[in-house]
Coordinates of C-alpha atoms in Angstrom, one line a residue:
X1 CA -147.0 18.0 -63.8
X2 CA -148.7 15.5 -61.2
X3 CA -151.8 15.8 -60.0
X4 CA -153.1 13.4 -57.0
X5 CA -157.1 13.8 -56.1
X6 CA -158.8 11.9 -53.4
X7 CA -155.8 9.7 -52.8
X8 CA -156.4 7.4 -49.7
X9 CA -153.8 4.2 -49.2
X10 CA -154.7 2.0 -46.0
X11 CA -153.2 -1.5 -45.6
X12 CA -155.9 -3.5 -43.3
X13 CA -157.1 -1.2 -40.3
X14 CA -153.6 1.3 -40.6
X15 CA -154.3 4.1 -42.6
X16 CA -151.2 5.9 -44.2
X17 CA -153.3 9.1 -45.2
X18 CA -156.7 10.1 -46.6
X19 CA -157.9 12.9 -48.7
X20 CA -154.2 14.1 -50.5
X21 CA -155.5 16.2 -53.1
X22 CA -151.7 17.6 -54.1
X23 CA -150.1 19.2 -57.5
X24 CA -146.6 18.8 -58.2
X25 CA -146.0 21.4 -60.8
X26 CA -142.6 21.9 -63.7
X27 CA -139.7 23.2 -62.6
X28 CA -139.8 21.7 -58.9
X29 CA -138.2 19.6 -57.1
X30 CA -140.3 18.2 -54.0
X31 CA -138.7 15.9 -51.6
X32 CA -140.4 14.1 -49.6
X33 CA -139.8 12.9 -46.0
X34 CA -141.5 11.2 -42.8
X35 CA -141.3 8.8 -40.0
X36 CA -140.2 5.1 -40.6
X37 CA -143.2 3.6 -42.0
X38 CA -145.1 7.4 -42.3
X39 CA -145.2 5.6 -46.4
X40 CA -142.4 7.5 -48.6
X41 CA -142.0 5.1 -50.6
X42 CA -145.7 3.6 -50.7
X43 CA -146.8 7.6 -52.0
X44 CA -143.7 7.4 -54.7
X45 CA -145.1 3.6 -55.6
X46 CA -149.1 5.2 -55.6
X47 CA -148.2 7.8 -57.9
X48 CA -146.2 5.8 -60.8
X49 CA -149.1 3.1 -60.8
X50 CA -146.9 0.1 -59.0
X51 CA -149.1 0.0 -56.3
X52 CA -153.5 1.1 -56.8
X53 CA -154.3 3.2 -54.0
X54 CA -156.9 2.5 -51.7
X55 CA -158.6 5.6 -53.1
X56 CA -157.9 8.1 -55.4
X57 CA -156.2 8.8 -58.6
X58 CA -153.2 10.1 -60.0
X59 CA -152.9 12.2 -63.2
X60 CA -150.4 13.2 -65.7
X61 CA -150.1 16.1 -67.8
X62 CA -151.0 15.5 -71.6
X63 CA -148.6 13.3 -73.9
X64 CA -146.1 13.5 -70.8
X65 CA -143.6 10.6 -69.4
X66 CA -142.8 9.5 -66.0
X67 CA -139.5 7.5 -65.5
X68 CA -139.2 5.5 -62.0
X69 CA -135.5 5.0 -60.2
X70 CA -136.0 1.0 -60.6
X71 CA -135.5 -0.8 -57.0
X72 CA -134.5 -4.4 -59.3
X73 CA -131.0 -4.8 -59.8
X74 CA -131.7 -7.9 -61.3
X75 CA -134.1 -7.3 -63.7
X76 CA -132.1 -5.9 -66.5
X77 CA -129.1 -8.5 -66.4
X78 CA -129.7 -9.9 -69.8
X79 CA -129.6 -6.4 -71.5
X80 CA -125.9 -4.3 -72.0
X81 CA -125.1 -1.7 -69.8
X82 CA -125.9 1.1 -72.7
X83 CA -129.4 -0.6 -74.2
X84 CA -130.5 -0.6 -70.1
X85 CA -130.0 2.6 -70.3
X86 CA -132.3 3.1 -73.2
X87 CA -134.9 1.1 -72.2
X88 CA -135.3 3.8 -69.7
X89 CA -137.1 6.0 -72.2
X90 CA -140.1 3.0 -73.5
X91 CA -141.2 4.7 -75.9
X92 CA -138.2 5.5 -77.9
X93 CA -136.7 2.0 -77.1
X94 CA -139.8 0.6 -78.9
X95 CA -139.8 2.5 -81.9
X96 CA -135.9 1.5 -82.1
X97 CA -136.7 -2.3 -81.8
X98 CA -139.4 -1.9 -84.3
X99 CA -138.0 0.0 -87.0
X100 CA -134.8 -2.9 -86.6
X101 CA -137.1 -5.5 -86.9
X102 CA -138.6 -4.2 -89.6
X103 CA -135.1 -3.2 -91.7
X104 CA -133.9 -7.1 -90.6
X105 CA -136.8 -8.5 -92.8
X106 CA -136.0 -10.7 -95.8
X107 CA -139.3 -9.4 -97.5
X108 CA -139.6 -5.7 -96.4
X109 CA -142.9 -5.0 -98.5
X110 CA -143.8 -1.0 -99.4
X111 CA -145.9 -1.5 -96.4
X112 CA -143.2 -1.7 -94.4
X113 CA -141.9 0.9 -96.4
X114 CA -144.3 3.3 -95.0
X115 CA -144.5 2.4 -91.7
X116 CA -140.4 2.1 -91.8
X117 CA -140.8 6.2 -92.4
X118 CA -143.1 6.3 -89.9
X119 CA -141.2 5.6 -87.1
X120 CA -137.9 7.3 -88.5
X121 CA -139.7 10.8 -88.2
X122 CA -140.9 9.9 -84.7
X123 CA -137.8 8.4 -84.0
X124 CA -136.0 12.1 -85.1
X125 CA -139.0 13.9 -83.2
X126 CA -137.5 12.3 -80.0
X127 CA -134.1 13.2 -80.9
X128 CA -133.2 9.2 -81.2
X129 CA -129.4 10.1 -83.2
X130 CA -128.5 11.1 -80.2
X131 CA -129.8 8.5 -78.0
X132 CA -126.4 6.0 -77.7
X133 CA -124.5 9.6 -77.0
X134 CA -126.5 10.7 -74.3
X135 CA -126.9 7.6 -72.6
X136 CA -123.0 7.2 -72.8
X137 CA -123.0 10.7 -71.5
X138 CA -125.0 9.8 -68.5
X139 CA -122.9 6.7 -67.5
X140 CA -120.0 8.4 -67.3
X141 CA -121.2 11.2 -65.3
X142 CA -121.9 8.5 -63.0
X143 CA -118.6 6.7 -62.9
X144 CA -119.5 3.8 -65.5
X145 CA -116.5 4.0 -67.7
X146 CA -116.9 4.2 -71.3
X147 CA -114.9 -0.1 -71.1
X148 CA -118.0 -1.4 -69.7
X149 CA -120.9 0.3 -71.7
X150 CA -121.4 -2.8 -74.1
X151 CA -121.2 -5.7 -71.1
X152 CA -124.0 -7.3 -69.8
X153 CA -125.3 -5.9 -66.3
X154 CA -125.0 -9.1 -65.3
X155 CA -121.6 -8.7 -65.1
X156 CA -121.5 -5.6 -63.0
X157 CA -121.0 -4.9 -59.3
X158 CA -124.4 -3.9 -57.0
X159 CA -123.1 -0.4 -56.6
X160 CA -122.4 -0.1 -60.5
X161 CA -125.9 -1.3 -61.0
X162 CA -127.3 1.6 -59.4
X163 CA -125.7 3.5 -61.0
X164 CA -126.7 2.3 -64.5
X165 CA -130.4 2.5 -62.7
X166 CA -130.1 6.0 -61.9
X167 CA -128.9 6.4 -65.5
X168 CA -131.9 5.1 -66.9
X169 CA -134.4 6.9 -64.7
X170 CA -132.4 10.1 -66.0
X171 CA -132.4 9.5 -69.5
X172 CA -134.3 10.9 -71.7
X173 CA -135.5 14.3 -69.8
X174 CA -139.0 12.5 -68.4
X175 CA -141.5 14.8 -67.8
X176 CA -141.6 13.5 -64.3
X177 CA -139.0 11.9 -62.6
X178 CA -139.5 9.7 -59.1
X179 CA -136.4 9.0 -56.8
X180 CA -136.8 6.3 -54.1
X181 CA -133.1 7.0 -52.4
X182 CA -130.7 7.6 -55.1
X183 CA -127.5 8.4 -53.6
X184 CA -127.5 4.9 -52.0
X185 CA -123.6 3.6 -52.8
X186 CA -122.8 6.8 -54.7
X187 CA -119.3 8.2 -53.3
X188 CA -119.0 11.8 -53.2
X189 CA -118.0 12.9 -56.6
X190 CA -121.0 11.2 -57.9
X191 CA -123.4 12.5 -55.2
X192 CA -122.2 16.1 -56.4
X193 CA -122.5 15.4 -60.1
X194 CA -126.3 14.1 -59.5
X195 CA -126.8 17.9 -57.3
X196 CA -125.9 19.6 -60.2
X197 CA -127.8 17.6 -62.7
X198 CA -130.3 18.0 -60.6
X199 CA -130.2 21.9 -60.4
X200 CA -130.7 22.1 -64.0
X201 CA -133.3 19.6 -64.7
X202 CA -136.2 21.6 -65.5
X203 CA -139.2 19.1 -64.8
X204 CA -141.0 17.7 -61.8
X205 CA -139.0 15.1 -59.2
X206 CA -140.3 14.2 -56.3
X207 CA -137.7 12.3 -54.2
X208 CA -136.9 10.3 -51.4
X209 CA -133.8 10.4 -49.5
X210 CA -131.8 9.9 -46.0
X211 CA -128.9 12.9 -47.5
X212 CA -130.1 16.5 -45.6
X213 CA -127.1 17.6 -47.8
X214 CA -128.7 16.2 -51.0
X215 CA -132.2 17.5 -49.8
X216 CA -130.9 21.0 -48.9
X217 CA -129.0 21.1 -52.3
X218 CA -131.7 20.3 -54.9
X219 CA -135.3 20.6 -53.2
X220 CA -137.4 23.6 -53.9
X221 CA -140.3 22.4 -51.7
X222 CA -140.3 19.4 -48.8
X223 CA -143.3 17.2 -48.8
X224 CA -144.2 15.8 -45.5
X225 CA -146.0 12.5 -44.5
X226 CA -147.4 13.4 -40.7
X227 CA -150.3 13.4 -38.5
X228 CA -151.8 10.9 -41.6
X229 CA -151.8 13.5 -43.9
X230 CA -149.5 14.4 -47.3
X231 CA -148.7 18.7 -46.8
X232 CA -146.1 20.7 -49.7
X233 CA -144.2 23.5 -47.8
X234 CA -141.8 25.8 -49.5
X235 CA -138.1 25.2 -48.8
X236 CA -135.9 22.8 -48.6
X237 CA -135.0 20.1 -45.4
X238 CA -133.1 22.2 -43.3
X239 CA -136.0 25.2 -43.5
X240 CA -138.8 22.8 -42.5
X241 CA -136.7 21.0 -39.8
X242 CA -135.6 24.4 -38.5
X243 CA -139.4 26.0 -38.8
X244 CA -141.0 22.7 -37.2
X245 CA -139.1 23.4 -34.2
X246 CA -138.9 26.6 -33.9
X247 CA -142.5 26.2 -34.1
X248 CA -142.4 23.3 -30.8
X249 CA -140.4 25.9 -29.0
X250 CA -143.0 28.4 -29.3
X251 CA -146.3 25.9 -29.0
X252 CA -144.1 24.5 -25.7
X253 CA -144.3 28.2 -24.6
X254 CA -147.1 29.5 -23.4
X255 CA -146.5 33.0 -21.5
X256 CA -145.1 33.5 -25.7
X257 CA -148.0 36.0 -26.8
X258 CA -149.4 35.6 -30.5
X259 CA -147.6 38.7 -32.0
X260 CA -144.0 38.1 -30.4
X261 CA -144.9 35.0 -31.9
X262 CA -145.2 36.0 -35.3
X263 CA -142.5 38.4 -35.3
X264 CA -140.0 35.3 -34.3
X265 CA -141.4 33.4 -37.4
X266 CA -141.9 36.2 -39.7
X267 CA -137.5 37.5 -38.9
X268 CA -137.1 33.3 -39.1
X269 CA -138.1 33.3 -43.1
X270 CA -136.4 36.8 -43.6
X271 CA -133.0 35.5 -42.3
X272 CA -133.6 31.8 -44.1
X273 CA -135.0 33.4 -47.3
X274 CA -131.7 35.8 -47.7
X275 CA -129.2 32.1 -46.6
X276 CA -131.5 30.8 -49.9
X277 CA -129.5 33.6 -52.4
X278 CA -126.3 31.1 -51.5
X279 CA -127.9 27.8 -53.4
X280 CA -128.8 26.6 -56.4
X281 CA -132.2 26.8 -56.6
X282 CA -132.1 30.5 -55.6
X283 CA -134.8 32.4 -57.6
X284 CA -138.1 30.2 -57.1
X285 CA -137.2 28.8 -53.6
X286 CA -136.5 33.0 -52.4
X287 CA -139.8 34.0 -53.9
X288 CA -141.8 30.8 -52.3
X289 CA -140.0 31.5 -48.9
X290 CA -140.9 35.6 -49.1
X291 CA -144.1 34.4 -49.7
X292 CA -144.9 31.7 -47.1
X293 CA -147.4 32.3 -45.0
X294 CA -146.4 32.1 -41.2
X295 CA -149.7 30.4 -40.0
X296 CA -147.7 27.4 -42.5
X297 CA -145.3 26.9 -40.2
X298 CA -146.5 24.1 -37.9
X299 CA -144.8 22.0 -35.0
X300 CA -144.2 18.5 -36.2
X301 CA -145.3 15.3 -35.0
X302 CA -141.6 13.5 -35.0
X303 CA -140.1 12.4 -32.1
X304 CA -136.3 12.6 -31.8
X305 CA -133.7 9.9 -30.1
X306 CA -132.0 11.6 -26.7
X307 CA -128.5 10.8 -28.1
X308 CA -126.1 12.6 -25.2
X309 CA -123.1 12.0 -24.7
X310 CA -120.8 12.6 -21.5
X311 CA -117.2 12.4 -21.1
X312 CA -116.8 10.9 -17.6
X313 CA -113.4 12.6 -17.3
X314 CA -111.3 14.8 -20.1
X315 CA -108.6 13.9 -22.7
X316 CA -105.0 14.1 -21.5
X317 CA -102.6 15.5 -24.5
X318 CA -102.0 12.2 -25.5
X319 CA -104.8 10.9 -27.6
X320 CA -103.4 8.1 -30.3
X321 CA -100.6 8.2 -31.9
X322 CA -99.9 6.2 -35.1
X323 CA -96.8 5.0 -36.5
X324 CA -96.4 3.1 -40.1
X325 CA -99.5 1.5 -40.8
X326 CA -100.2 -0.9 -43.1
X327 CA -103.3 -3.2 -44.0
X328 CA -104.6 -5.3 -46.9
X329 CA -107.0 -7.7 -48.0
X330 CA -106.1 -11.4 -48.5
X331 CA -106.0 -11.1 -52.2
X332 CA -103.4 -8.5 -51.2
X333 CA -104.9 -5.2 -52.5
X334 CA -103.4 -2.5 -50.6
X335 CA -106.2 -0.3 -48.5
X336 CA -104.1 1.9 -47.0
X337 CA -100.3 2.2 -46.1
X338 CA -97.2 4.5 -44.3
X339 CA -100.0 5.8 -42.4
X340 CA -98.3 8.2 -39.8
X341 CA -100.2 10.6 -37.6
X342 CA -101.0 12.0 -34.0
X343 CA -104.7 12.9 -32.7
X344 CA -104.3 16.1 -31.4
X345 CA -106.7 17.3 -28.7
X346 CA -110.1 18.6 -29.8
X347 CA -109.7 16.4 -33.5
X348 CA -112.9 15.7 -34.9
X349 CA -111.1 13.7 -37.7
X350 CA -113.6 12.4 -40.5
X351 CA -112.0 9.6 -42.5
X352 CA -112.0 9.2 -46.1
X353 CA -111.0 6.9 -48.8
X354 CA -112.3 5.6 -52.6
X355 CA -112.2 2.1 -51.4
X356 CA -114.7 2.0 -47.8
X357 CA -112.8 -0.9 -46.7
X358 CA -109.9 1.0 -45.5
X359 CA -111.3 3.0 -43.2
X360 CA -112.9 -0.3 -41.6
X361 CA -110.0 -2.0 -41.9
X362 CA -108.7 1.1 -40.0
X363 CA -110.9 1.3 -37.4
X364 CA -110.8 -2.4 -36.7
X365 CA -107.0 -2.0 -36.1
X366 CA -107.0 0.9 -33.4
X367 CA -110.0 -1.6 -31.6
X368 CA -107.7 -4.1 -31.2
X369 CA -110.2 -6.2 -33.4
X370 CA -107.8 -6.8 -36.4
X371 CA -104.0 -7.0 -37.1
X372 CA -102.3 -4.7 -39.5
X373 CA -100.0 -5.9 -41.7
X374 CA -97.1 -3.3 -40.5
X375 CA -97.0 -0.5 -38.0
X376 CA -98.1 0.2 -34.7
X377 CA -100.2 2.4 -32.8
X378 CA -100.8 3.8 -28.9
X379 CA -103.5 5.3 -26.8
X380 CA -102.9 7.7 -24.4
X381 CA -103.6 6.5 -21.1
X382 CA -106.3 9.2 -20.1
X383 CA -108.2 8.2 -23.2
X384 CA -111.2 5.3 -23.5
X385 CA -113.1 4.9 -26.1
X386 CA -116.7 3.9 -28.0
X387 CA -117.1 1.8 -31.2
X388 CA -119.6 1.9 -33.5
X389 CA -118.6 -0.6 -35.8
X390 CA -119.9 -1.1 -39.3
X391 CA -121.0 -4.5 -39.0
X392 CA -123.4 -5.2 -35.8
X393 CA -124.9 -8.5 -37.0
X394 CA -122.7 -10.8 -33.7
X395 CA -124.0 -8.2 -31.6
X396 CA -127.4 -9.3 -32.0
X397 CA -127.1 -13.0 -32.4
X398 CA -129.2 -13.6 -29.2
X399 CA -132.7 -14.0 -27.7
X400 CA -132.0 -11.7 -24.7
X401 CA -134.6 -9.1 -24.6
X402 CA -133.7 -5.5 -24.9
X403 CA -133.2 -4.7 -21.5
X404 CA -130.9 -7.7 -20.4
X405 CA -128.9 -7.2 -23.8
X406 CA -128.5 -4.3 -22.5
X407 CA -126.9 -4.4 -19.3
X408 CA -124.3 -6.9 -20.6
X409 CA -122.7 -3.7 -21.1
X410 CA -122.5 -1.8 -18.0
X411 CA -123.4 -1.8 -14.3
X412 CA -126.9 -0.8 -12.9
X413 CA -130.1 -1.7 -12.4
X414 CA -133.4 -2.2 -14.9
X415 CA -134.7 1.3 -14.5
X416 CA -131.5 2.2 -15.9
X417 CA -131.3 0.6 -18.6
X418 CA -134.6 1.6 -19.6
X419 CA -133.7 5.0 -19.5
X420 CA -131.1 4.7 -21.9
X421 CA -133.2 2.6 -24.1
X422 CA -136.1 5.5 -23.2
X423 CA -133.5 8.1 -24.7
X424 CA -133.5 6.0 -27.9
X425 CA -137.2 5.8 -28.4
X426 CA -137.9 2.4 -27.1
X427 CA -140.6 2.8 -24.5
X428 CA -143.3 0.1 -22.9
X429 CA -143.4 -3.3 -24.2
X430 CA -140.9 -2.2 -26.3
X431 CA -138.1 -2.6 -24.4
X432 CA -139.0 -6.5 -23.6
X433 CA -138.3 -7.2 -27.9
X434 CA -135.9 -10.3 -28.7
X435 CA -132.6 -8.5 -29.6
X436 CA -132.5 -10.9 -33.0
X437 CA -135.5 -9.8 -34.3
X438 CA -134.9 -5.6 -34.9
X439 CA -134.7 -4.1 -38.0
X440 CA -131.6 -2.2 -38.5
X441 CA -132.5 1.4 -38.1
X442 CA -133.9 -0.3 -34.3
X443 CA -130.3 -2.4 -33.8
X444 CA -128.5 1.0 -35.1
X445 CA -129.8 2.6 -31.5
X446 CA -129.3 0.2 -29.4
X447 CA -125.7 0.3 -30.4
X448 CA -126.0 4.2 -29.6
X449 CA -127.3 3.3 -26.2
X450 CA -124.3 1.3 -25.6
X451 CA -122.1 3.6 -26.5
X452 CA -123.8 6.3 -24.4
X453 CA -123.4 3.6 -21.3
X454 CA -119.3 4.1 -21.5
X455 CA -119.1 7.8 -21.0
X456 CA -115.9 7.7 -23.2
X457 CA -114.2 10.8 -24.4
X458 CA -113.2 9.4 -27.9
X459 CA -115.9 8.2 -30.4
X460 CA -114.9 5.8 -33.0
X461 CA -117.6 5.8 -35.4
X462 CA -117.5 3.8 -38.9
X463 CA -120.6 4.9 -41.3
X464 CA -122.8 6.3 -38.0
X465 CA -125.7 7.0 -40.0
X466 CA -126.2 3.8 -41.6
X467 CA -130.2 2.7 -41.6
X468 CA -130.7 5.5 -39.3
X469 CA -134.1 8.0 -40.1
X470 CA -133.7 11.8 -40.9
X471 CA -134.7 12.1 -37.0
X472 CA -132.0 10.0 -35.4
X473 CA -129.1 11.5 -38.2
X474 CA -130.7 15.3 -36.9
X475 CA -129.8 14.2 -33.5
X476 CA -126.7 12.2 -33.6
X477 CA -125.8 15.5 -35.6
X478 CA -126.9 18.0 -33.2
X479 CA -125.1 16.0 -30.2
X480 CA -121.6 15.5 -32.1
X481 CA -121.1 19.0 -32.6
X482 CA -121.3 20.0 -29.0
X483 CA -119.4 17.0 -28.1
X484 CA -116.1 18.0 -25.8
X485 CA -114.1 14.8 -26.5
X486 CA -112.5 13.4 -29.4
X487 CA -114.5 12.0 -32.7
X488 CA -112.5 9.3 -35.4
X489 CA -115.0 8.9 -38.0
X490 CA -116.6 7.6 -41.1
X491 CA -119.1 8.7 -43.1
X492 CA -121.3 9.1 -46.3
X493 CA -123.5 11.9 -45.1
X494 CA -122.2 15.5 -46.4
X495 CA -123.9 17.0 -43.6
X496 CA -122.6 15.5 -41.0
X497 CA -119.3 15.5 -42.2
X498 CA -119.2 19.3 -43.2
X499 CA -120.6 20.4 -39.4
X500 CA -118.2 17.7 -37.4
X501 CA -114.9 17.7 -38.4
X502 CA -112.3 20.1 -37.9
X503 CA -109.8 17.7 -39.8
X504 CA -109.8 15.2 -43.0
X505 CA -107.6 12.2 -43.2
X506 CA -107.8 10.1 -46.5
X507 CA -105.9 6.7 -46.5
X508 CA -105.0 6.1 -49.6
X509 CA -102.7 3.0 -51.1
X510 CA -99.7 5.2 -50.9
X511 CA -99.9 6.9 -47.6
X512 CA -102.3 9.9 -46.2
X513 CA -103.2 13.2 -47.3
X514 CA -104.0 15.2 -43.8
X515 CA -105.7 18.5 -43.6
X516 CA -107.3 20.9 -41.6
X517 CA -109.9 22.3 -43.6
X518 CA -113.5 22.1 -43.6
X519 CA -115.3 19.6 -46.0
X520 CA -116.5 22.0 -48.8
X521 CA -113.4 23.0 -48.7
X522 CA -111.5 20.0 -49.0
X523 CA -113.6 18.5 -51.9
X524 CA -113.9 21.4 -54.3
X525 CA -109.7 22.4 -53.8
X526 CA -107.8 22.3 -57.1
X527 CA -104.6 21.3 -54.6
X528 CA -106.4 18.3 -53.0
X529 CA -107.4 16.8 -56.6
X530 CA -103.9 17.1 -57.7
X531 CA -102.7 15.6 -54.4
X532 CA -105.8 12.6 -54.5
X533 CA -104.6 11.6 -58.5
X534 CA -101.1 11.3 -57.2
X535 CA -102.3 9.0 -54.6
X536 CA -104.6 7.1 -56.1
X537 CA -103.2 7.5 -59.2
X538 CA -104.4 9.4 -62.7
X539 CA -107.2 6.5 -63.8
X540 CA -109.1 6.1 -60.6
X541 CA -111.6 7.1 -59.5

């Protein structure tokens, strides 16, 4: 259990939020969202003690342990992979390293004797036998192999080292558990092992985290940073984002009278509470939701991107057709090859691989922006398309300011390009920034925008929702289901893959598996993970 009383962080003049007086209680899982800069991350850092709040306190339940996802990759590189993971849980990694020190003296005295049993009965009390076992158990579950337990984490890859992070914020069954996004560089199979270890962890989390998916899976209650304030609502992501707006609708209509108004709200939890008997954290989240008040339900402050867009004419029958396709890296790995396939009409294709590169590599072929190493490929001629590559960074390697950066790509005056840059949230002064200086969630839109400026009836789209915010992901989301053209696309959101495409293409080393399926579907069928091992072969993963 957590308890915050009085908390109040300000930096300066800016306050985040005043008078939190919040209890996180056992056996829920609270995530927490907000604006850029609303101060996730600064509430998660308040309440383990990294950063002292402004004012305030935050309080633990008696004898109980709080474990932190750790942010520092580079901390631990002088430990092995498997003691990292033990360090995770302080207090049995110090009764370990003192009870060693002690049996590794030359002149162990009866004192030591005594203080030797000591720390063995604590040591049993926190079930330290089967310390190494569980933390082995952990690291595999997150796709650390068993071969690379005992090296240093120095010698591991970024993405492996969160994954030995997460394994050590994990370990141990804390009492408490805080999770500053921790399905950044997971793949798939690890993102749904983490859900389910999730499910059945029966303490407090409170997280943090870009993955609706991930939210909607595990969350029992969503904590929201707006209007300056900290607020706990029953329900996971999708309920509050649904409830806030249905909520807007209602405040935005006025003729609406107050009992119409509560009947809406009131059949709006019936329906949402019986969808809750589908997931995972059925029982407590059903009762909370039959229990929310309605007068709970509150508009919310967020504003949302204008991402529209419009075909200028329709698709032909000829989209792209693809004939042999081959690429690899210079030290020749293989990233995909005898890739062979036709874009139908109405494809929303989402494309998939264990190695990322490939569907870059891909998508930097059918640009024109890369050659592949055999094959060919051909666009209709109705067809024209949009690119949202995965690197931006030449994009932006200039002073323009946003408006004449801008119209470098397409015609019109400055009041229209201001109303595309409008549509992505940049309003006022705003729209006079240096292109060179944005932060990425900021360059991320103005790509949008200039995509939005070609009226092209095929989206190419590698990792869309990269440093976007949950609002611009809800509404690239919203608009990409309605859109009439065709989609080729990348992704790590579950989401967005699940409620865009109609079809799933995995390059693999050995050609392509092609399906049309939905995405549930696709990763939970017995035939597909017989199909992916013969690909990929039996040891990868």
């Amino acid at each position: 259990m957590i308890t915050v009383s009085d908390l109040a962080i300000q930096f300066g003049k800016r306050v985040l939020y005043k008078d939190v007086n919040l209890k996180f209680t056992n056996g829920n899982i609270y995530g927490v969202i907000g604006a850029n800069g609303a101060g996730k991350s600064t509430f998660l850092r308040a309440i383990s003690g990294d950063l002292e709040p402004t004012k305030g306190s935050v309080t633990l339940g008696p004898d109980e342990r709080l474990s932190v996802l750790s942010q520092d990759h580079f901390k631990w590189d002088q430990y092995t992979v498997l003691n990292t993971v033990l360090k995770g849980h302080t207090v049995l990694w110090d009764i370990m390293s003192e009870r060693d020190a002690l049996y590794a003296k030359a002149d162990f005295s009866d004192e030591d004797g005594l203080r030797a049993a000591e720390l063995e009965e604590r040591f049993a009390e926190l079930e330290g036998w089967n310390a190494e076992s569980d933390a082995a158990a952990l690291l595999s579950g997150l796709g650390i192999k068993e071969d690379k337990h005992h090296l240093l984490m120095s010698e591991l890859s970024g993405k492996e080292k969160v994954r030995v992070m997460l394994a050590q914020a994990l370990f141990g069954n804390p009492d408490n558990l805080l999770l500053d996004e921790p399905t950044n560089d997971l793949d798939m199979e690890t993102v749904t092992w983490l859900e389910e270890y999730l499910s059945n962890f029966e303490h407090t989390v409170l997280v943090v985290s870009h993955d609706r998916h991930f939210l909607d899976s595990v969350c029992t209650h969503t904590v929201d940073i707006d209007f300056g304030k900290v607020s706990i609502f029953a329900g996971n992501y999708s309920f509050w984002y649904e409830s806030s707006q249905l909520a807007l609708r209602q405040a935005q209509n006025q003729k609406t009278k107050a009992e119409e108004k509560r009947k809406e709200l009131e059949e709006f939890i019936r329906r949402f509470s019986a969808n809750v008997a589908k997931s995972k954290q059925t029982t407590s989240r059903k009762k909370m939701l039959e229990k929310l008040n309605v007068e709970d339900i509150q508009p919310s402050s967020r504003k949302y991107p204008g991402i529209i867009f419009t075909p200028e004419r329709e698709p032909g029958n000829q989209i792209l057709e693809v004939s042999g396709l081959r690429a690899e890296m210079e030290d020749g790995t293989v990233l995909f090859s005898d890739v062979n396939l036709n874009v139908e009409k109405g494809d929303k294709i989402v494309f998939l691989s264990r190695d990322p590169r490939a569907m870059t590599a891909f998508f930097e072929i059918i640009n024109g922006n890369r050659k592949p190493h055999a094959g060919k490929f051909n666009w209709g001629v109705t067809i024209t398309t949009a690119y949202l590559p995965l690197d931006n960074t030449e994009f932006f390697d200039t002073d323009l300011n946003l408006v004449d950066w801008l119209s470098q790509f397409g015609e019109g005056n400055e009041v229209y390009f201001k109303s595309f840059l409008g549509r992505m949230l940049f309003s006022g002064e705003e729209v006079l920034k240096k292109a060179n200086v944005l932060s990425g969630g900021e360059k991320m839109r103005c790509m949008i925008a200039r995509m939005q400026l070609k009226n092209a009836n095929c989206l190419i789209l590698d990792t869309p929702t990269n440093h976007l915010d949950l609002e611009s992901i809800q509404a690239f989301n919203n608009n990409l289901k309605l859109y009439k053209g065709n989609i080729l696309f990348s992704s790590h959101d579950h989401e967005f893959i699940q409620t865009v495409a109609n079809r799933i293409i995995e390059l693999t080393p050995n050609g392509i598996i092609d399906k049309m399926m939905e995405y549930d579907e696709y990763i939970t069928s017995d035939l597909i993970k017989e199909m992916r091992t013969r690909m990929y072969g039996a040891d990868a993963r």
